[in-house]
Amino acid sequence: MIDRDAPRAGERVLQDMPGTEAGLVFIGHIETPFASRDDCPRQGRADGPVCTLVLDPRFAPALDGIDRFEQLELLYWLHEARRDLLSQSPRSDGRTRGTFSLRSPVRPNPIGTSIVTLVARDAHRVTVRGLDCLNGTPLLDIKPLRCAYSPLAPAKPGV
Ligand code: SAM
């Protein structure tokens, strides 16, 4: 059987990975039709399948007001990704690029982001289109794409 996570030709592995320094809260998980990593698109598409954000019911009140937005920005934890590659060869051709020049799921903090279209909200479930992650992927955060409560940039630097 092929080990999907084995380093490819030319890839560089970090040998002394630092310990973790932040505690994250999974606010729920994401239901998608993608049962394996090979089934997932490389990036979500606006016309992609409907997926469901299933929040822990304790976070349901935090969804109040979300219906006003057409688009949301999601952050999720790509839980099956290895975290110790410094360079990667996404096409398995031995030509590597640095991890931070890629949107690969393999990174020290395997956080994925997507801009999705809100379809509907029902109690602690939100349906959206535009995702690219495995069924069951843990959900970290939901933000409106544009929000009236974002701080305004200062008119001049330093003001
Ligand atoms: N849209 C996000 C971004 O740009 O940050 C993620 C892009 S990443 C290229 C998407 C790929 O990650 C998928 O095609 C799949 O191979 C992989 N993937 C999806 N869900 C994953 C998970 N839960 N754990 C590990 N890898 C995952």
Short mmCIF file of N, CA and C and ligand atoms in Angstrom, two decimals:
data_model
loop_
_atom_site.label_atom_id
_atom_site.label_comp_id
_atom_site.label_asym_id
_atom_site.label_seq_id
_atom_site.Cartn_x
_atom_site.Cartn_y
_atom_site.Cartn_z
N MET A 1 0.84 -1.20 0.00
CA MET A 1 0.00 0.00 0.00
C MET A 1 0.88 1.26 0.00
N ILE A 2 0.47 2.29 -0.74
CA ILE A 2 1.25 3.53 -0.79
C ILE A 2 1.01 4.33 0.48
N ASP A 3 2.11 4.80 1.09
CA ASP A 3 1.98 5.67 2.26
C ASP A 3 1.83 7.10 1.75
N ARG A 4 0.61 7.60 1.81
CA ARG A 4 0.29 8.92 1.26
C ARG A 4 1.08 10.03 1.95
N ASP A 5 1.49 9.79 3.20
CA ASP A 5 2.16 10.83 3.96
C ASP A 5 3.68 10.74 3.93
N ALA A 6 4.22 9.74 3.27
CA ALA A 6 5.68 9.60 3.22
C ALA A 6 6.27 10.77 2.44
N PRO A 7 7.41 11.33 2.91
CA PRO A 7 8.03 12.42 2.15
C PRO A 7 8.35 11.96 0.73
N ARG A 8 8.19 12.90 -0.22
CA ARG A 8 8.46 12.60 -1.62
C ARG A 8 9.89 13.01 -1.95
N ALA A 9 10.34 12.66 -3.14
CA ALA A 9 11.71 12.97 -3.55
C ALA A 9 11.99 14.45 -3.38
N GLY A 10 13.08 14.77 -2.69
CA GLY A 10 13.51 16.16 -2.54
C GLY A 10 12.86 16.91 -1.40
N GLU A 11 11.83 16.33 -0.77
CA GLU A 11 11.16 17.05 0.32
C GLU A 11 12.02 17.03 1.58
N ARG A 12 11.89 18.11 2.35
CA ARG A 12 12.73 18.27 3.53
C ARG A 12 11.86 18.22 4.79
N VAL A 13 12.29 17.40 5.75
CA VAL A 13 11.52 17.20 6.99
C VAL A 13 12.22 17.93 8.13
N LEU A 14 11.45 18.62 8.97
CA LEU A 14 11.98 19.26 10.17
C LEU A 14 12.17 18.18 11.24
N GLN A 15 13.42 18.02 11.72
CA GLN A 15 13.71 16.92 12.64
C GLN A 15 13.36 17.26 14.09
N ASP A 16 13.47 18.55 14.47
CA ASP A 16 13.25 18.93 15.88
C ASP A 16 12.05 19.88 16.00
N MET A 17 10.89 19.35 15.73
CA MET A 17 9.65 20.12 15.75
C MET A 17 9.42 20.71 17.14
N PRO A 18 9.18 22.06 17.24
CA PRO A 18 8.91 22.63 18.57
C PRO A 18 7.58 22.10 19.13
N GLY A 19 7.42 22.22 20.45
CA GLY A 19 6.16 21.81 21.08
C GLY A 19 5.06 22.80 20.77
N THR A 20 3.83 22.41 21.05
CA THR A 20 2.70 23.31 20.77
C THR A 20 2.61 24.39 21.85
N GLU A 21 2.09 25.57 21.44
CA GLU A 21 2.08 26.70 22.36
C GLU A 21 0.72 27.35 22.54
N ALA A 22 -0.29 26.88 21.83
CA ALA A 22 -1.61 27.49 21.96
C ALA A 22 -2.66 26.40 22.08
N GLY A 23 -3.69 26.68 22.85
CA GLY A 23 -4.81 25.73 22.96
C GLY A 23 -5.96 26.20 22.08
N LEU A 24 -6.38 25.36 21.18
CA LEU A 24 -7.50 25.72 20.29
C LEU A 24 -8.78 25.04 20.78
N VAL A 25 -9.90 25.65 20.46
CA VAL A 25 -11.20 25.05 20.77
C VAL A 25 -11.86 24.68 19.45
N PHE A 26 -12.19 23.42 19.28
CA PHE A 26 -12.97 23.04 18.10
C PHE A 26 -14.42 23.44 18.37
N ILE A 27 -14.96 24.33 17.54
CA ILE A 27 -16.33 24.81 17.79
C ILE A 27 -17.35 23.87 17.16
N GLY A 28 -16.90 22.91 16.41
CA GLY A 28 -17.79 21.93 15.77
C GLY A 28 -17.00 21.16 14.73
N HIS A 29 -17.74 20.58 13.80
CA HIS A 29 -17.08 19.87 12.71
C HIS A 29 -17.83 20.17 11.41
N ILE A 30 -17.21 19.75 10.30
CA ILE A 30 -17.78 20.06 8.99
C ILE A 30 -18.19 18.76 8.30
N GLU A 31 -19.41 18.71 7.85
CA GLU A 31 -19.87 17.55 7.08
C GLU A 31 -19.75 17.89 5.60
N THR A 32 -18.98 17.08 4.89
CA THR A 32 -18.81 17.27 3.45
C THR A 32 -19.03 15.93 2.75
N PRO A 33 -19.21 15.94 1.42
CA PRO A 33 -19.34 14.66 0.71
C PRO A 33 -17.99 14.02 0.43
N PHE A 34 -16.88 14.61 0.93
CA PHE A 34 -15.55 14.12 0.58
C PHE A 34 -15.05 13.13 1.65
N ALA A 35 -15.04 11.84 1.28
CA ALA A 35 -14.72 10.80 2.25
C ALA A 35 -13.23 10.56 2.41
N SER A 36 -12.44 10.97 1.43
CA SER A 36 -10.98 10.80 1.55
C SER A 36 -10.32 12.06 1.00
N ARG A 37 -9.04 12.21 1.35
CA ARG A 37 -8.32 13.41 0.89
C ARG A 37 -8.27 13.46 -0.64
N ASP A 38 -8.22 12.28 -1.25
CA ASP A 38 -8.17 12.25 -2.72
C ASP A 38 -9.48 12.70 -3.35
N ASP A 39 -10.56 12.62 -2.59
CA ASP A 39 -11.87 13.06 -3.12
C ASP A 39 -12.03 14.58 -3.05
N CYS A 40 -11.22 15.25 -2.22
CA CYS A 40 -11.40 16.69 -1.99
C CYS A 40 -10.86 17.48 -3.18
N PRO A 41 -11.53 18.58 -3.54
CA PRO A 41 -10.91 19.48 -4.52
C PRO A 41 -9.72 20.19 -3.89
N ARG A 42 -8.81 20.69 -4.71
CA ARG A 42 -7.65 21.42 -4.15
C ARG A 42 -8.10 22.70 -3.45
N GLN A 43 -9.11 23.35 -3.98
CA GLN A 43 -9.74 24.51 -3.35
C GLN A 43 -11.24 24.41 -3.59
N GLY A 44 -12.00 24.97 -2.66
CA GLY A 44 -13.45 24.94 -2.82
C GLY A 44 -13.88 25.84 -3.97
N ARG A 45 -15.06 25.57 -4.48
CA ARG A 45 -15.62 26.37 -5.58
C ARG A 45 -17.00 26.87 -5.17
N ALA A 46 -17.32 28.06 -5.68
CA ALA A 46 -18.62 28.66 -5.33
C ALA A 46 -19.77 27.76 -5.72
N ASP A 47 -19.58 26.96 -6.79
CA ASP A 47 -20.66 26.07 -7.22
C ASP A 47 -20.44 24.64 -6.71
N GLY A 48 -19.61 24.51 -5.68
CA GLY A 48 -19.35 23.19 -5.10
C GLY A 48 -20.56 22.67 -4.33
N PRO A 49 -20.45 21.47 -3.79
CA PRO A 49 -21.59 20.86 -3.09
C PRO A 49 -21.91 21.58 -1.78
N VAL A 50 -23.15 21.43 -1.36
CA VAL A 50 -23.55 21.98 -0.06
C VAL A 50 -22.89 21.16 1.05
N CYS A 51 -22.30 21.86 1.99
CA CYS A 51 -21.65 21.23 3.14
C CYS A 51 -22.28 21.84 4.40
N THR A 52 -22.13 21.14 5.51
CA THR A 52 -22.79 21.61 6.74
C THR A 52 -21.78 21.83 7.85
N LEU A 53 -21.84 23.02 8.46
CA LEU A 53 -21.05 23.30 9.66
C LEU A 53 -21.94 22.88 10.83
N VAL A 54 -21.49 21.89 11.57
CA VAL A 54 -22.27 21.41 12.71
C VAL A 54 -21.59 21.92 13.97
N LEU A 55 -22.15 22.97 14.55
CA LEU A 55 -21.52 23.53 15.74
C LEU A 55 -21.92 22.75 16.98
N ASP A 56 -21.02 22.71 17.93
CA ASP A 56 -21.38 22.28 19.27
C ASP A 56 -22.54 23.18 19.70
N PRO A 57 -23.67 22.63 20.14
CA PRO A 57 -24.84 23.46 20.46
C PRO A 57 -24.52 24.58 21.45
N ARG A 58 -23.48 24.40 22.26
CA ARG A 58 -23.13 25.46 23.21
C ARG A 58 -22.71 26.74 22.52
N PHE A 59 -22.27 26.61 21.24
CA PHE A 59 -21.84 27.81 20.51
C PHE A 59 -22.96 28.39 19.64
N ALA A 60 -24.16 27.80 19.67
CA ALA A 60 -25.25 28.27 18.81
C ALA A 60 -25.53 29.76 18.97
N PRO A 61 -25.54 30.30 20.21
CA PRO A 61 -25.82 31.75 20.34
C PRO A 61 -24.80 32.61 19.60
N ALA A 62 -23.62 32.10 19.38
CA ALA A 62 -22.58 32.86 18.69
C ALA A 62 -22.89 33.02 17.20
N LEU A 63 -23.90 32.31 16.72
CA LEU A 63 -24.29 32.42 15.30
C LEU A 63 -25.30 33.54 15.07
N ASP A 64 -25.82 34.12 16.13
CA ASP A 64 -26.86 35.15 15.95
C ASP A 64 -26.34 36.27 15.07
N GLY A 65 -27.11 36.64 14.05
CA GLY A 65 -26.74 37.72 13.14
C GLY A 65 -26.01 37.26 11.90
N ILE A 66 -25.64 36.00 11.87
CA ILE A 66 -24.83 35.51 10.74
C ILE A 66 -25.62 35.51 9.43
N ASP A 67 -26.93 35.39 9.55
CA ASP A 67 -27.80 35.31 8.36
C ASP A 67 -27.70 36.55 7.48
N ARG A 68 -27.20 37.66 8.03
CA ARG A 68 -27.13 38.91 7.27
C ARG A 68 -26.01 38.88 6.23
N PHE A 69 -25.16 37.88 6.30
CA PHE A 69 -23.99 37.87 5.42
C PHE A 69 -24.11 36.81 4.33
N GLU A 70 -23.72 37.20 3.12
CA GLU A 70 -23.75 36.25 2.01
C GLU A 70 -22.54 35.33 2.04
N GLN A 71 -21.42 35.90 2.45
CA GLN A 71 -20.19 35.13 2.41
C GLN A 71 -19.52 35.12 3.78
N LEU A 72 -18.93 33.99 4.08
CA LEU A 72 -18.25 33.80 5.36
C LEU A 72 -16.84 33.31 5.10
N GLU A 73 -16.00 33.61 6.05
CA GLU A 73 -14.64 33.08 6.00
C GLU A 73 -14.55 32.00 7.08
N LEU A 74 -14.13 30.80 6.68
CA LEU A 74 -14.03 29.70 7.64
C LEU A 74 -12.58 29.36 7.90
N LEU A 75 -12.31 28.98 9.13
CA LEU A 75 -11.00 28.44 9.49
C LEU A 75 -11.23 27.04 10.04
N TYR A 76 -10.46 26.09 9.56
CA TYR A 76 -10.66 24.71 10.00
C TYR A 76 -9.32 24.02 10.16
N TRP A 77 -9.35 22.93 10.91
CA TRP A 77 -8.12 22.22 11.29
C TRP A 77 -7.97 20.99 10.42
N LEU A 78 -6.94 21.01 9.57
CA LEU A 78 -6.75 19.91 8.62
C LEU A 78 -6.08 18.75 9.36
N HIS A 79 -6.91 18.04 10.10
CA HIS A 79 -6.43 17.14 11.15
C HIS A 79 -5.64 15.94 10.67
N GLU A 80 -5.73 15.61 9.39
CA GLU A 80 -4.96 14.43 8.92
C GLU A 80 -3.62 14.83 8.30
N ALA A 81 -3.29 16.10 8.33
CA ALA A 81 -2.05 16.54 7.66
C ALA A 81 -0.84 16.36 8.58
N ARG A 82 0.27 15.91 8.02
CA ARG A 82 1.51 15.93 8.79
C ARG A 82 1.95 17.39 8.91
N ARG A 83 2.84 17.66 9.85
CA ARG A 83 3.11 19.06 10.20
C ARG A 83 4.58 19.43 10.09
N ASP A 84 5.42 18.51 9.63
CA ASP A 84 6.86 18.71 9.78
C ASP A 84 7.61 18.87 8.46
N LEU A 85 6.93 19.23 7.38
CA LEU A 85 7.67 19.41 6.13
C LEU A 85 8.05 20.87 5.94
N LEU A 86 9.32 21.10 5.65
CA LEU A 86 9.82 22.46 5.38
C LEU A 86 9.70 22.79 3.90
N SER A 87 9.87 21.76 3.07
CA SER A 87 9.69 21.96 1.64
C SER A 87 8.89 20.79 1.10
N GLN A 88 8.17 21.06 0.05
CA GLN A 88 7.25 20.06 -0.46
C GLN A 88 7.25 20.03 -1.98
N SER A 89 6.87 18.88 -2.47
CA SER A 89 6.78 18.68 -3.91
C SER A 89 5.34 18.28 -4.24
N PRO A 90 4.45 19.26 -4.34
CA PRO A 90 3.02 18.93 -4.50
C PRO A 90 2.73 18.05 -5.70
N ARG A 91 3.56 18.15 -6.73
CA ARG A 91 3.30 17.32 -7.93
C ARG A 91 4.13 16.05 -7.94
N SER A 92 4.79 15.77 -6.81
CA SER A 92 5.63 14.56 -6.70
C SER A 92 6.68 14.49 -7.79
N ASP A 93 7.16 15.64 -8.27
CA ASP A 93 8.13 15.62 -9.35
C ASP A 93 9.55 15.93 -8.86
N GLY A 94 9.72 15.98 -7.52
CA GLY A 94 11.05 16.22 -6.98
C GLY A 94 11.43 17.69 -6.98
N ARG A 95 10.60 18.55 -7.54
CA ARG A 95 10.88 20.00 -7.53
C ARG A 95 10.15 20.59 -6.33
N THR A 96 10.94 20.99 -5.33
CA THR A 96 10.31 21.40 -4.08
C THR A 96 10.20 22.91 -3.96
N ARG A 97 9.21 23.31 -3.14
CA ARG A 97 9.05 24.71 -2.78
C ARG A 97 8.81 24.77 -1.27
N GLY A 98 9.14 25.93 -0.68
CA GLY A 98 8.98 26.08 0.76
C GLY A 98 7.51 26.01 1.16
N THR A 99 7.27 25.40 2.31
CA THR A 99 5.90 25.23 2.80
C THR A 99 5.11 26.54 2.82
N PHE A 100 5.79 27.65 3.20
CA PHE A 100 5.05 28.91 3.32
C PHE A 100 4.81 29.58 1.97
N SER A 101 5.26 28.95 0.90
CA SER A 101 4.92 29.48 -0.43
C SER A 101 3.83 28.63 -1.08
N LEU A 102 3.24 27.76 -0.28
CA LEU A 102 2.20 26.86 -0.79
C LEU A 102 0.93 26.97 0.06
N ARG A 103 -0.20 26.55 -0.50
CA ARG A 103 -1.43 26.44 0.30
C ARG A 103 -1.69 24.98 0.66
N SER A 104 -0.65 24.19 0.65
CA SER A 104 -0.75 22.79 1.02
C SER A 104 -1.32 22.64 2.44
N PRO A 105 -2.06 21.54 2.70
CA PRO A 105 -2.53 21.30 4.07
C PRO A 105 -1.39 20.97 5.03
N VAL A 106 -0.24 20.58 4.49
CA VAL A 106 0.89 20.17 5.31
C VAL A 106 1.67 21.41 5.73
N ARG A 107 1.59 21.76 7.01
CA ARG A 107 2.24 22.95 7.54
C ARG A 107 2.30 22.82 9.05
N PRO A 108 3.14 23.61 9.72
CA PRO A 108 3.28 23.43 11.18
C PRO A 108 1.95 23.54 11.92
N ASN A 109 1.12 24.48 11.49
CA ASN A 109 -0.24 24.61 12.03
C ASN A 109 -1.21 24.40 10.88
N PRO A 110 -1.74 23.19 10.73
CA PRO A 110 -2.51 22.86 9.53
C PRO A 110 -3.92 23.48 9.54
N ILE A 111 -3.91 24.81 9.43
CA ILE A 111 -5.16 25.57 9.39
C ILE A 111 -5.53 25.83 7.94
N GLY A 112 -6.75 25.45 7.58
CA GLY A 112 -7.28 25.74 6.24
C GLY A 112 -8.23 26.92 6.33
N THR A 113 -8.27 27.71 5.27
CA THR A 113 -9.24 28.80 5.21
C THR A 113 -9.98 28.71 3.88
N SER A 114 -11.25 29.05 3.92
CA SER A 114 -12.04 29.12 2.69
C SER A 114 -13.07 30.23 2.83
N ILE A 115 -13.35 30.87 1.72
CA ILE A 115 -14.47 31.80 1.67
C ILE A 115 -15.64 31.02 1.09
N VAL A 116 -16.74 30.98 1.84
CA VAL A 116 -17.88 30.16 1.44
C VAL A 116 -19.13 31.03 1.32
N THR A 117 -20.10 30.49 0.60
CA THR A 117 -21.40 31.17 0.46
C THR A 117 -22.38 30.56 1.45
N LEU A 118 -23.02 31.41 2.22
CA LEU A 118 -24.01 30.95 3.19
C LEU A 118 -25.29 30.54 2.46
N VAL A 119 -25.74 29.31 2.73
CA VAL A 119 -26.99 28.83 2.13
C VAL A 119 -28.13 28.96 3.14
N ALA A 120 -27.94 28.47 4.34
CA ALA A 120 -29.01 28.54 5.35
C ALA A 120 -28.42 28.29 6.73
N ARG A 121 -29.16 28.76 7.75
CA ARG A 121 -28.80 28.45 9.13
C ARG A 121 -30.03 27.87 9.82
N ASP A 122 -29.80 26.79 10.56
CA ASP A 122 -30.89 26.20 11.32
C ASP A 122 -30.32 25.82 12.69
N ALA A 123 -30.68 26.60 13.72
CA ALA A 123 -30.18 26.38 15.09
C ALA A 123 -28.64 26.34 15.07
N HIS A 124 -28.03 25.18 15.36
CA HIS A 124 -26.57 25.13 15.41
C HIS A 124 -25.96 24.54 14.14
N ARG A 125 -26.72 24.49 13.07
CA ARG A 125 -26.20 23.97 11.79
C ARG A 125 -26.26 25.08 10.74
N VAL A 126 -25.17 25.21 9.98
CA VAL A 126 -25.09 26.23 8.92
C VAL A 126 -24.70 25.52 7.64
N THR A 127 -25.49 25.71 6.58
CA THR A 127 -25.11 25.09 5.31
C THR A 127 -24.43 26.14 4.42
N VAL A 128 -23.40 25.69 3.74
CA VAL A 128 -22.57 26.58 2.93
C VAL A 128 -22.12 25.85 1.66
N ARG A 129 -21.64 26.62 0.70
CA ARG A 129 -20.97 26.05 -0.49
C ARG A 129 -19.58 26.64 -0.57
N GLY A 130 -18.63 25.85 -1.07
CA GLY A 130 -17.29 26.39 -1.33
C GLY A 130 -16.19 25.73 -0.53
N LEU A 131 -16.45 24.52 -0.01
CA LEU A 131 -15.43 23.87 0.83
C LEU A 131 -14.62 22.80 0.10
N ASP A 132 -13.48 22.49 0.68
CA ASP A 132 -12.54 21.55 0.06
C ASP A 132 -12.01 20.53 1.06
N CYS A 133 -12.70 20.37 2.20
CA CYS A 133 -12.11 19.53 3.26
C CYS A 133 -12.87 18.21 3.43
N LEU A 134 -12.17 17.31 4.09
CA LEU A 134 -12.69 15.98 4.39
C LEU A 134 -13.93 16.04 5.26
N ASN A 135 -14.79 15.08 5.09
CA ASN A 135 -15.92 14.93 6.01
C ASN A 135 -15.37 14.73 7.43
N GLY A 136 -15.91 15.51 8.38
CA GLY A 136 -15.48 15.37 9.77
C GLY A 136 -14.36 16.31 10.19
N THR A 137 -13.92 17.17 9.30
CA THR A 137 -12.84 18.10 9.63
C THR A 137 -13.28 19.04 10.76
N PRO A 138 -12.44 19.20 11.79
CA PRO A 138 -12.81 20.09 12.89
C PRO A 138 -12.87 21.55 12.45
N LEU A 139 -13.86 22.26 12.99
CA LEU A 139 -14.08 23.67 12.65
C LEU A 139 -13.51 24.55 13.76
N LEU A 140 -12.73 25.57 13.34
CA LEU A 140 -12.09 26.45 14.32
C LEU A 140 -12.83 27.77 14.50
N ASP A 141 -13.28 28.37 13.40
CA ASP A 141 -13.87 29.70 13.52
C ASP A 141 -14.69 30.03 12.28
N ILE A 142 -15.61 30.97 12.46
CA ILE A 142 -16.45 31.49 11.37
C ILE A 142 -16.41 33.00 11.48
N LYS A 143 -16.11 33.67 10.37
CA LYS A 143 -16.12 35.14 10.38
C LYS A 143 -16.90 35.64 9.18
N PRO A 144 -17.65 36.73 9.35
CA PRO A 144 -18.24 37.34 8.16
C PRO A 144 -17.13 37.89 7.28
N LEU A 145 -17.33 37.81 5.98
CA LEU A 145 -16.26 38.26 5.09
C LEU A 145 -16.01 39.75 5.25
N ARG A 146 -17.11 40.51 5.33
CA ARG A 146 -16.99 41.94 5.60
C ARG A 146 -17.87 42.24 6.79
N CYS A 147 -17.35 42.97 7.71
CA CYS A 147 -18.12 43.19 8.92
C CYS A 147 -18.10 44.65 9.31
N ALA A 148 -19.27 45.17 9.64
CA ALA A 148 -19.38 46.57 10.03
C ALA A 148 -18.56 46.88 11.27
N TYR A 149 -18.20 45.86 12.03
CA TYR A 149 -17.50 46.10 13.28
C TYR A 149 -15.99 45.93 13.16
N SER A 150 -15.50 45.79 11.91
CA SER A 150 -14.05 45.75 11.72
C SER A 150 -13.50 47.15 11.96
N PRO A 151 -12.35 47.26 12.62
CA PRO A 151 -11.80 48.60 12.81
C PRO A 151 -11.42 49.21 11.47
N LEU A 152 -11.62 50.53 11.33
CA LEU A 152 -11.24 51.21 10.10
C LEU A 152 -9.74 51.46 10.09
N ALA A 153 -9.16 51.36 8.91
CA ALA A 153 -7.72 51.66 8.81
C ALA A 153 -7.52 53.16 9.05
N PRO A 154 -6.45 53.56 9.72
CA PRO A 154 -6.21 54.99 9.92
C PRO A 154 -5.99 55.69 8.59
N ALA A 155 -6.40 56.99 8.52
CA ALA A 155 -6.29 57.74 7.28
C ALA A 155 -4.83 57.89 6.87
N LYS A 156 -3.96 58.09 7.84
CA LYS A 156 -2.54 58.23 7.54
C LYS A 156 -1.76 57.29 8.46
N PRO A 157 -0.63 56.80 8.02
CA PRO A 157 0.15 55.96 8.91
C PRO A 157 0.46 56.72 10.20
N GLY A 158 0.27 56.03 11.31
CA GLY A 158 0.61 56.63 12.60
C GLY A 158 -0.51 57.46 13.22
N VAL A 159 -1.61 57.72 12.49
CA VAL A 159 -2.69 58.55 13.05
C VAL A 159 -3.62 57.69 13.89
N1 SAM B 1 -8.71 26.03 1.21
C1 SAM B 1 -7.75 25.71 2.24
C2 SAM B 1 -6.63 26.74 2.21
O1 SAM B 1 -6.32 27.29 1.16
O2 SAM B 1 -6.08 27.02 3.29
C3 SAM B 1 -7.19 24.31 2.13
C4 SAM B 1 -6.48 24.03 0.83
S1 SAM B 1 -5.70 22.41 0.83
C5 SAM B 1 -4.80 22.53 -0.69
C6 SAM B 1 -7.04 21.36 0.43
C7 SAM B 1 -6.58 19.93 0.41
O3 SAM B 1 -6.30 19.51 1.75
C8 SAM B 1 -7.61 18.94 -0.08
O4 SAM B 1 -7.57 18.82 -1.48
C9 SAM B 1 -7.21 17.65 0.62
O5 SAM B 1 -6.20 17.00 -0.14
C10 SAM B 1 -6.57 18.14 1.91
N2 SAM B 1 -7.44 18.00 3.07
C11 SAM B 1 -8.74 18.30 3.16
N3 SAM B 1 -9.22 18.08 4.39
C12 SAM B 1 -8.17 17.63 5.12
C13 SAM B 1 -8.02 17.22 6.47
N4 SAM B 1 -9.04 17.24 7.34
N5 SAM B 1 -6.80 16.80 6.88
C14 SAM B 1 -5.77 16.79 6.00
N6 SAM B 1 -5.84 17.15 4.72
C15 SAM B 1 -7.04 17.57 4.28
#
